[in-house]
Coordinates of C-alpha atoms and ligand atoms in Angstrom, one line a residue:
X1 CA -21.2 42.7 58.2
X2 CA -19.2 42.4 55.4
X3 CA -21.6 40.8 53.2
X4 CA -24.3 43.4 53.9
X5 CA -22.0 45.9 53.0
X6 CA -21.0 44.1 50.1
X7 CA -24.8 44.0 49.1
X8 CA -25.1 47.9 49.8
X9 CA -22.4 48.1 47.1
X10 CA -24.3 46.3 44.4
X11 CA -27.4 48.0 45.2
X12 CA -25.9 51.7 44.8
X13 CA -24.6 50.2 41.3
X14 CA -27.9 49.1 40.4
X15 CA -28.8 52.7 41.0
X16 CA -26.1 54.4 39.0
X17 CA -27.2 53.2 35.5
X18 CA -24.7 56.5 34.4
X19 CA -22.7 58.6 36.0
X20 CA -25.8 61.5 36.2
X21 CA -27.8 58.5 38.2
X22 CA -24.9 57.7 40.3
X23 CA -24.5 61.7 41.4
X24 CA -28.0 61.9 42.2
X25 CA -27.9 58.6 44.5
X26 CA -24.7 60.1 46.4
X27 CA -27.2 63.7 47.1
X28 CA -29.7 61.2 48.0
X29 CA -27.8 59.5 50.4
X30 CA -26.0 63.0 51.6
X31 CA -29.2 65.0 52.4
X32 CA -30.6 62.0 53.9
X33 CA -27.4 62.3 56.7
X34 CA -27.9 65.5 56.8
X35 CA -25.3 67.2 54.3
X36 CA -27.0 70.1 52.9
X37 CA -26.7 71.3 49.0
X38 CA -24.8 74.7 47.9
X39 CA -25.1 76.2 44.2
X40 CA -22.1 76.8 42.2
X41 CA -23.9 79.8 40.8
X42 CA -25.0 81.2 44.9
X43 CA -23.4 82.7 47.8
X44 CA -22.0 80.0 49.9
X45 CA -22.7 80.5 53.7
X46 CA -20.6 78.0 55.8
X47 CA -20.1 77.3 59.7
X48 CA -18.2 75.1 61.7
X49 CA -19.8 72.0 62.3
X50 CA -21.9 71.9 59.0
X51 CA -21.8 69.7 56.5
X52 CA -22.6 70.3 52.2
X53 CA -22.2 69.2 48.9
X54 CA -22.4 70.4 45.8
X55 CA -22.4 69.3 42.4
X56 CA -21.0 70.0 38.4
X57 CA -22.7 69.3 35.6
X58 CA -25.1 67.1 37.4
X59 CA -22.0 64.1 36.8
X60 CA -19.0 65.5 39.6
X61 CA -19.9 65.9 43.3
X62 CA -18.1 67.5 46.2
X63 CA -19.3 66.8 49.8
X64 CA -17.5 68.3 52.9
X65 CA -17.9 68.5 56.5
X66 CA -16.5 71.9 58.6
X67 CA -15.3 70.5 62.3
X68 CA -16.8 71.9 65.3
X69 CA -13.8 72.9 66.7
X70 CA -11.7 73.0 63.3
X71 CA -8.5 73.6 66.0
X72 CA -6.2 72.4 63.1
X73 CA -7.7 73.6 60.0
X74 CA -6.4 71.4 56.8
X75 CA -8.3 69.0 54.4
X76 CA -8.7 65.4 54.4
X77 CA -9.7 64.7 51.1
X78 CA -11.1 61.2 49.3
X79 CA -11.3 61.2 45.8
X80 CA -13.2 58.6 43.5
X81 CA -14.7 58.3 39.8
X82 CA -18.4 57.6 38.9
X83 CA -18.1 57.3 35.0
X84 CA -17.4 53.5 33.5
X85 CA -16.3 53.0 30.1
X86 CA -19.5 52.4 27.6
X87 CA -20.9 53.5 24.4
X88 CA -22.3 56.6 24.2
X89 CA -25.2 57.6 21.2
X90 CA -25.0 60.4 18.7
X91 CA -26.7 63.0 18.1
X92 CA -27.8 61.7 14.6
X93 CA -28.7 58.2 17.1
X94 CA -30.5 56.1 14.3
X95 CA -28.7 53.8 11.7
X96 CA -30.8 52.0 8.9
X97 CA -29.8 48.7 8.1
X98 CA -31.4 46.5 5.3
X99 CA -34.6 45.1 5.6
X100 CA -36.0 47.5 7.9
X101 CA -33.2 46.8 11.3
X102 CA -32.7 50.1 13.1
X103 CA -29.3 50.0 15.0
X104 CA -28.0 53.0 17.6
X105 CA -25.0 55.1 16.3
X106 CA -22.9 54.8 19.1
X107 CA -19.3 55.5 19.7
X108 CA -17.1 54.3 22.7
X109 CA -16.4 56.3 25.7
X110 CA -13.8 55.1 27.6
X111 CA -11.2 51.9 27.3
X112 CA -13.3 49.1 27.2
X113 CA -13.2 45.5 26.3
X114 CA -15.7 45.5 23.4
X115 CA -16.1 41.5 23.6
X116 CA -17.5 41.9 26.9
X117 CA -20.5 43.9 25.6
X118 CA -22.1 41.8 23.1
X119 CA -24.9 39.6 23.2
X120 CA -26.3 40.9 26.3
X121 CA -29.4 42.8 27.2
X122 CA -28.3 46.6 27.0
X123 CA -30.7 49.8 28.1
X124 CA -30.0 52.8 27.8
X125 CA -29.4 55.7 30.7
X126 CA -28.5 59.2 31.4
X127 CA -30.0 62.9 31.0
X128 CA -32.0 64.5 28.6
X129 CA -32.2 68.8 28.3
X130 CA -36.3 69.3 27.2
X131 CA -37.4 72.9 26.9
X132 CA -40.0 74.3 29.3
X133 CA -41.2 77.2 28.3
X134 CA -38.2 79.8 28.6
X135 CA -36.3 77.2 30.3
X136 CA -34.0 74.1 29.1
X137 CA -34.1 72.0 32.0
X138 CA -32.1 68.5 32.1
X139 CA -33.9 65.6 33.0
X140 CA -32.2 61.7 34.2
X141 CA -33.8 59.6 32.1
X142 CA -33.0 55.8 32.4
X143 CA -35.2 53.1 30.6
X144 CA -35.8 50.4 33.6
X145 CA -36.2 47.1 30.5
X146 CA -34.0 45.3 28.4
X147 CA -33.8 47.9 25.2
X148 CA -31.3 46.7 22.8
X149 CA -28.4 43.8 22.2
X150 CA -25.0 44.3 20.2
X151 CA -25.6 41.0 18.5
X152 CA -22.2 39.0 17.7
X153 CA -21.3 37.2 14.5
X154 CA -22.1 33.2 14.3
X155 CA -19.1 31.1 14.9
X156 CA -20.1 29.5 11.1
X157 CA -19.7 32.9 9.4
X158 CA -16.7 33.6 11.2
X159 CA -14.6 31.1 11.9
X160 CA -11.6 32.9 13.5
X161 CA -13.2 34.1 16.3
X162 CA -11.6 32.4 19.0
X163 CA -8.0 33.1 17.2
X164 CA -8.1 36.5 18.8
X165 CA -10.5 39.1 17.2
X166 CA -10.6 42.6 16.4
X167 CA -13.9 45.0 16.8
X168 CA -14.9 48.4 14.8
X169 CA -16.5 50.3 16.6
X170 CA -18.2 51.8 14.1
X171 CA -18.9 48.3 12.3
X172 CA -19.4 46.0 15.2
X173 CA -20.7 47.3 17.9
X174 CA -23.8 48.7 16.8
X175 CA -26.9 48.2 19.1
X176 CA -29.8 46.4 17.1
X177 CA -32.7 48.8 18.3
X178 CA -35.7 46.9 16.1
X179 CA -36.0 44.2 13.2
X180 CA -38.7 46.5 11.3
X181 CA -41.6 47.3 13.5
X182 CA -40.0 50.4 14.6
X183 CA -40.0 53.6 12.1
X184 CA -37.7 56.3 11.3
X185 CA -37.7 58.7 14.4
X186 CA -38.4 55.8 16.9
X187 CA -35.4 56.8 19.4
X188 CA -36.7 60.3 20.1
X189 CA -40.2 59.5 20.6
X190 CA -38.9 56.3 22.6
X191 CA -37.1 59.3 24.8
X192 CA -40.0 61.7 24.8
X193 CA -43.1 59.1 25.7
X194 CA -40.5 57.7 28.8
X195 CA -40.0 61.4 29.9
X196 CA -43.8 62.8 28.9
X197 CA -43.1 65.8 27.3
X198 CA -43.3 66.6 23.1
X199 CA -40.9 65.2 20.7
X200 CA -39.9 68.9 19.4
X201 CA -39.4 69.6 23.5
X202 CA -36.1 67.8 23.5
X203 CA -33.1 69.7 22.7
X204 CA -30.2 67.9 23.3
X205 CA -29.2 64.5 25.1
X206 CA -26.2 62.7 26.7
X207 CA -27.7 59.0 26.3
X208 CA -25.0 56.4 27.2
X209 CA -25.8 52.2 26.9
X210 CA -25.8 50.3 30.1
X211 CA -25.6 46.3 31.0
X212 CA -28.9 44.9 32.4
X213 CA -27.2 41.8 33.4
X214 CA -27.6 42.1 37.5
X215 CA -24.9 42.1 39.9
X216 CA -24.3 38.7 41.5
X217 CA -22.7 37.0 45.0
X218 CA -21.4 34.4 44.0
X219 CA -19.0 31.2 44.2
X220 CA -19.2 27.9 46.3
X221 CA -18.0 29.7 49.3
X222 CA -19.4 33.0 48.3
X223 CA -16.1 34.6 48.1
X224 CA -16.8 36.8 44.7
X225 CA -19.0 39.7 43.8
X226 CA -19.6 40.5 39.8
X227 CA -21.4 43.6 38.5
X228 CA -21.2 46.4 35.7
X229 CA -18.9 49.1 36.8
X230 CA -17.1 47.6 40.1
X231 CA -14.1 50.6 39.0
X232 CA -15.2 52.7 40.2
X233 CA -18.4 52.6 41.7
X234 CA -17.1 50.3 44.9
X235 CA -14.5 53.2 45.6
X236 CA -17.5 55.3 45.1
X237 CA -20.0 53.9 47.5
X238 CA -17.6 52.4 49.9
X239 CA -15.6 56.5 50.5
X240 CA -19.4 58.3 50.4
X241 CA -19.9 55.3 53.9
X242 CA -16.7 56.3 55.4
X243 CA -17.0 60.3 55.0
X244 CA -21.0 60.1 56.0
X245 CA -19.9 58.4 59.2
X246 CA -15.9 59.6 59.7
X247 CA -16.7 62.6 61.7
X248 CA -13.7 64.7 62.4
X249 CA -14.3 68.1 65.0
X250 CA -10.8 69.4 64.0
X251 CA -9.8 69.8 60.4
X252 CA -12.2 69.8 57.2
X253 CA -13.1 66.3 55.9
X254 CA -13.7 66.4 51.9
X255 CA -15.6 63.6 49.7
X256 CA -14.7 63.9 46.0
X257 CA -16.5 62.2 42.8
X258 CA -15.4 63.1 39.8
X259 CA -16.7 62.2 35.9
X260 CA -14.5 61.9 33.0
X261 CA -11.5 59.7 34.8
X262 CA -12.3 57.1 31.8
X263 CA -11.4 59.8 29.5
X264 CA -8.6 61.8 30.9
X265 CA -10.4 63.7 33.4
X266 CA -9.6 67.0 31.4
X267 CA -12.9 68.6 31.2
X268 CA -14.8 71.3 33.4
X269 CA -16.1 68.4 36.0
X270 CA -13.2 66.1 35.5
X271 CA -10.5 65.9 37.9
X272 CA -8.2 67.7 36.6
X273 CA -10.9 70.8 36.0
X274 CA -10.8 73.7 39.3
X275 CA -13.4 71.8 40.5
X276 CA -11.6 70.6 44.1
X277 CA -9.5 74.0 44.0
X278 CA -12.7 76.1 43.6
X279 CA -14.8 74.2 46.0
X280 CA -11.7 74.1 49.3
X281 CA -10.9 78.4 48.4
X282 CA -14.8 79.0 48.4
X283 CA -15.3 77.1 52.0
X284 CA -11.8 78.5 52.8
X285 CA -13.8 82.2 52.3
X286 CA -16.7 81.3 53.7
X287 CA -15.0 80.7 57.1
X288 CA -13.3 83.5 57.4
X289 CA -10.0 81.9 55.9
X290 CA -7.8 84.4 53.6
X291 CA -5.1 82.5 51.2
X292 CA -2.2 83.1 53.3
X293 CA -4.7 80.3 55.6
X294 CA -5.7 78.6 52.3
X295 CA -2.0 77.6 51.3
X296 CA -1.1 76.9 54.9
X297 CA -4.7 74.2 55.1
X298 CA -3.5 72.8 51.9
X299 CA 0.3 72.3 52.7
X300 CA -0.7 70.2 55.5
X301 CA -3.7 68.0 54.0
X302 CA -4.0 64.7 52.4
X303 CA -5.6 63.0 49.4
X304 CA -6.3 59.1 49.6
X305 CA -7.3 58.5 45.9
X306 CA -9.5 55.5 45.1
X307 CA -9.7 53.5 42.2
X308 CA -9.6 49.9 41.7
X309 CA -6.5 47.7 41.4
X310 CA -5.9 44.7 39.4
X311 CA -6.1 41.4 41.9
X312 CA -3.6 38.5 39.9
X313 CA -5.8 37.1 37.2
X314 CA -5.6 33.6 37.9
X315 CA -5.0 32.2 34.1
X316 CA -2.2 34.7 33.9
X317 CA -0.4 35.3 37.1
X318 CA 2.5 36.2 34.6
X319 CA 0.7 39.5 34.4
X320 CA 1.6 41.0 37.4
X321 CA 4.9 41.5 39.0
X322 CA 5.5 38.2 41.3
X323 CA 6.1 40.1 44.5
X324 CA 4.3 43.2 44.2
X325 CA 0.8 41.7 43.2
X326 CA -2.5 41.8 45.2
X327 CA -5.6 39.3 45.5
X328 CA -8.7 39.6 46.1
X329 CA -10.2 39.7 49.7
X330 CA -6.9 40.2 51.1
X331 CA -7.5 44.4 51.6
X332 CA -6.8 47.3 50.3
X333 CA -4.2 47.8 47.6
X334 CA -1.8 50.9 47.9
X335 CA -0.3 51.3 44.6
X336 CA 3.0 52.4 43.4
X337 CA 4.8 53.9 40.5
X338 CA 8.2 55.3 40.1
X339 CA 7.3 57.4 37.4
X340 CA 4.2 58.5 39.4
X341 CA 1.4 57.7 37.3
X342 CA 0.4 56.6 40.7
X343 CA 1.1 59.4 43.2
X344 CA 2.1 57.0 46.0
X345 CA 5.3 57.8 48.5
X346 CA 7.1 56.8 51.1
X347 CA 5.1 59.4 53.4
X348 CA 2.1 59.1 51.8
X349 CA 2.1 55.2 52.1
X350 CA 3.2 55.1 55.1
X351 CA 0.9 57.6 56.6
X352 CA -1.8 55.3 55.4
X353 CA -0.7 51.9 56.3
X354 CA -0.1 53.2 59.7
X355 CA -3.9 54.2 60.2
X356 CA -5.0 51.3 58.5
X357 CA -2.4 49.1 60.9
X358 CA -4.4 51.1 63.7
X359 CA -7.7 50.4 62.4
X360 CA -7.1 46.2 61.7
X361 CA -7.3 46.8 58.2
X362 CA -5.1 44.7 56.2
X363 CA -3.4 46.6 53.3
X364 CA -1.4 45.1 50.1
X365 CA 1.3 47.2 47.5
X366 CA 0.8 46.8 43.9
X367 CA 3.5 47.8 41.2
X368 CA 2.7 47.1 37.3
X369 CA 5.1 44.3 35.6
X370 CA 8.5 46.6 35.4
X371 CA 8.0 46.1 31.4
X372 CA 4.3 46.9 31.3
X373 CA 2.6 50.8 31.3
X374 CA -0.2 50.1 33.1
X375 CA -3.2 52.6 33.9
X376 CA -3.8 56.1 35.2
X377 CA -5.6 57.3 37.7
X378 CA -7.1 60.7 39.4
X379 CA -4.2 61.7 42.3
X380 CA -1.7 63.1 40.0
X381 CA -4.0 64.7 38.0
X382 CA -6.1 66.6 40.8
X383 CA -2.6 67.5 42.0
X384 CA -2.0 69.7 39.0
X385 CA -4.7 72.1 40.5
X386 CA -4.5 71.3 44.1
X387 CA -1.1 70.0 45.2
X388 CA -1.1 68.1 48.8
X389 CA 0.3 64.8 49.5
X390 CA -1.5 62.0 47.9
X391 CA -1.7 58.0 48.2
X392 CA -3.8 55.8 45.5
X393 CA -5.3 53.2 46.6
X394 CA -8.0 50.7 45.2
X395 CA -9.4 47.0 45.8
X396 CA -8.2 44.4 44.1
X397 CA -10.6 43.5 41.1
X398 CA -10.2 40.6 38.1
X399 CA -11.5 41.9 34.3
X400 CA -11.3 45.8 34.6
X401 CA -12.9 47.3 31.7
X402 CA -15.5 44.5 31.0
X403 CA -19.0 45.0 31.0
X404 CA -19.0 42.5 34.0
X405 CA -16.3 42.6 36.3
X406 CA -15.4 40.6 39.4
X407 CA -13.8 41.2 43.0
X408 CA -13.9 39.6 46.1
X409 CA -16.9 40.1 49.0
X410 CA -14.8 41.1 51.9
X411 CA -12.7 44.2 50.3
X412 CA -15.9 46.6 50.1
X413 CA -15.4 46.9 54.2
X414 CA -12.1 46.9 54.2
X415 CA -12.1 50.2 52.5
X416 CA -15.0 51.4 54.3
X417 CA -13.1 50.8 57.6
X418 CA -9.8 51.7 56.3
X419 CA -11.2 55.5 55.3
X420 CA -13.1 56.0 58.4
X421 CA -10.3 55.8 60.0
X422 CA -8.5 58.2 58.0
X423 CA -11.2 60.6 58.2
X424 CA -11.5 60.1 62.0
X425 CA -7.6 60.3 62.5
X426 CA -6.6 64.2 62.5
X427 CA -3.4 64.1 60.6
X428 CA -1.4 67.1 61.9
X429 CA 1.1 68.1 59.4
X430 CA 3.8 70.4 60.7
X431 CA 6.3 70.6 58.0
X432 CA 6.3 68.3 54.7
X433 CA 7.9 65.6 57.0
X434 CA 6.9 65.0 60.0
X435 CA 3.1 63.8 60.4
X436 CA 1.1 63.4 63.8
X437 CA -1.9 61.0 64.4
X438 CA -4.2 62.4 66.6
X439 CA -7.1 60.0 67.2
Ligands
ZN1 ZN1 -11.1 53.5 37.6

């Protein structure tokens, strides 16, 4: 079981090449259980029972599912990111080098490990707006064949390189996009052939560069799964499983995916945008709800945030904090912070270790090193707009960042049977400290 689920991971990767990709495969999988698709820009019409999504910029996504009964109405929220650090190309996307090479102008998006990227095959993925007649329409676009490589420097011209190197992004980590063949202009009529339509038809792009280098199983025991983007796709997949098949009849269960996390989540679809707030007071209207309800829902609902955690990397256990570490295959991390970069709690935690205890999940805490900062994540920042109690959790995952990271086969379930249960359990809230389990 764990294996196949595992597999279903790395296949929804596969077909997320960029965060627009990913969004689209999450509305795939939605309608095809049933979820039906509001508008931003429409009249929402919602009833008990039903179950939507909708979508920003084609790159966040909001699912939710009404209870038939919805006898104790609050929101059970999930929360997850589908962008992953990469280069992204600009608008001006052709460099010419000497003797004919044409390189991509890229820049980075995101924290990643630039090392990680080079000399591997590298396409290219995302969404293009092409004008037909009166109307710009956007259109995904992701080239299915090895495009491009960010070559590295031989060892014999650079003989330092294993002392610890430094990268330019502007220097080094240039895509080589042809050795001469290809001509000025190549880019946009590589973009316009793969999308049939006219060169002058294209009006703007977001083009971002993705690893071809295919997810893997693997180990002498098969204990390990590598792939491109494990943060945060695995939350990703493994939240959309649970709220597809957590049904609830009492409260509101809510699915959230938001771009941007890599780069601060402060834009119109990130998680700190009104995205969640608009989407819970617009379902909150359309049942009838006025905001004397809407404050009451939210005071008693919950946020399990997901993003993956840092398993102890096993040349540098000294790393992580000796007690407060988490390995892989050993279940979902709930992480802590005492300055709340991590909105984790003592109610919050427990709340969730108790369903997980209910549910045979094991669960593990993570705190950074007391003299390292550590990362950021999406709970504290949705709370800015929609305040409930919160617990981030993630699974436990070695080279965060790279271009190929690694974590351990049996988590994925873990954390789909861990957040089924939290979306099955009604939590009833009845004052900010006392919490009820109702299964
Ligand atoms: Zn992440």
């Amino acid at each position: 079981m764990y294996k196949e689920t595992a597999r279903e991971v790395l296949d929804f990767i596969q077909r997320s090449p960029s965060c627009f990709h990913a969004v689209a495969e999450i509305s795939r999988q939605l309608e095809a259980a049933g979820f039906k698709r509001l508008r931003e820009t429409e009249k929402w019409l919602v009833e008990k029972g039903g179950a939507y999504y909708t979508t920003r910029n084609g790159s966040s996504l909001i699912a939710f599912r009404v209870g038939r009964e919805l006898d104790d109405y609050h929101f059970q929220v999930t929360s997850s990111h589908c962008d992953s650090p990469t280069f992204k190309v600009k608008e001006m996307a052709e460099v010419k080098g000497k003797g004919g090479y044409l390189q991509l102008n890229t820049e980075g998006y995101g924290g990643m490990i630039c090392s990680t990227w080079m000399d591997r095959p590298l396409s290219l993925a995302g969404r293009v707006l092409v004008r037909e007649g009166s109307a710009i329409t956007s259109r995904l676009l992701a080239f299915d064949r090895d495009l491009l490589i960010i070559p590295s420097v031989a060892i014999h011209m650079n003989r330092n390189v294993n002392d610890g190197a430094a990268y330019n992004k502007q220097v080094d980590m240039l895509p080589l996009f042809s050795a001469g063949e290809c001509g000025e202009n190549s880019y946009r009529r590589l973009l316009a052939e793969e999308l049939g339509v006219e060169e002058e038809a294209i009006l703007g792009s977001d083009m971002y560069l993705y690893s071809r280098t295919a997810p893997s199983i693997w180990g002498a025991a098969e204990e390990f799964i590598s792939s491109p983007k494990l943060d945060d796709l695995q939350c990703a997949y493994t939240s959309l499983k649970a709220m597809i098949q957590g049904e609830n009849d009492h409260c509101v269960t809510v699915y959230a995916c938001f771009d941007n996390e890599e780069v601060g989540s402060g834009t119109k679809q990130g998680a700190c945008s009104t995205f969640l707030r608009d989407v819970l007071q617009r379902l909150n209207a359309g049942l009838g709800f006025d905001g004397e309800d809407y404050c009451r829902a939210v005071a008693g609902s919950f946020m399990v945030s997901c993003d993956n955690a840092h398993a102890v990397h096993p040349n540098h256990p000294e790393k992580t904090d000796g007690e407060n570490c988490t390995w892989m295959n050993k279940g979902i991390v709930v992480k802590f912070s005492a300055n709340q970069k991590y909105t984790t709690d003592g109610i919050s935690s427990a709340v969730f270790s108790g369903i997980c205890r209910d549910a045979g999940v094991p669960v593990q805490y993570f705190a950074n090193r007391s003299d390292s900062v550590g990362g950021s994540t999406l709970g504290n920042l949705s709370s800015q707009k929609v305040s409930m109690h919160t617990v981030d959790v993630g699974l436990p995952q070695l080279s965060m960042h790279s271009a190929y990271e690694t974590a351990g086969i049996r988590d994925s379930q873990y954390m789909v049977d861990g957040l089924t249960a939290f979306y099955r359990t009604n939590l009833h809230i009845t004052d900010s400290e006392t919490f009820v389990m109702d299964k």
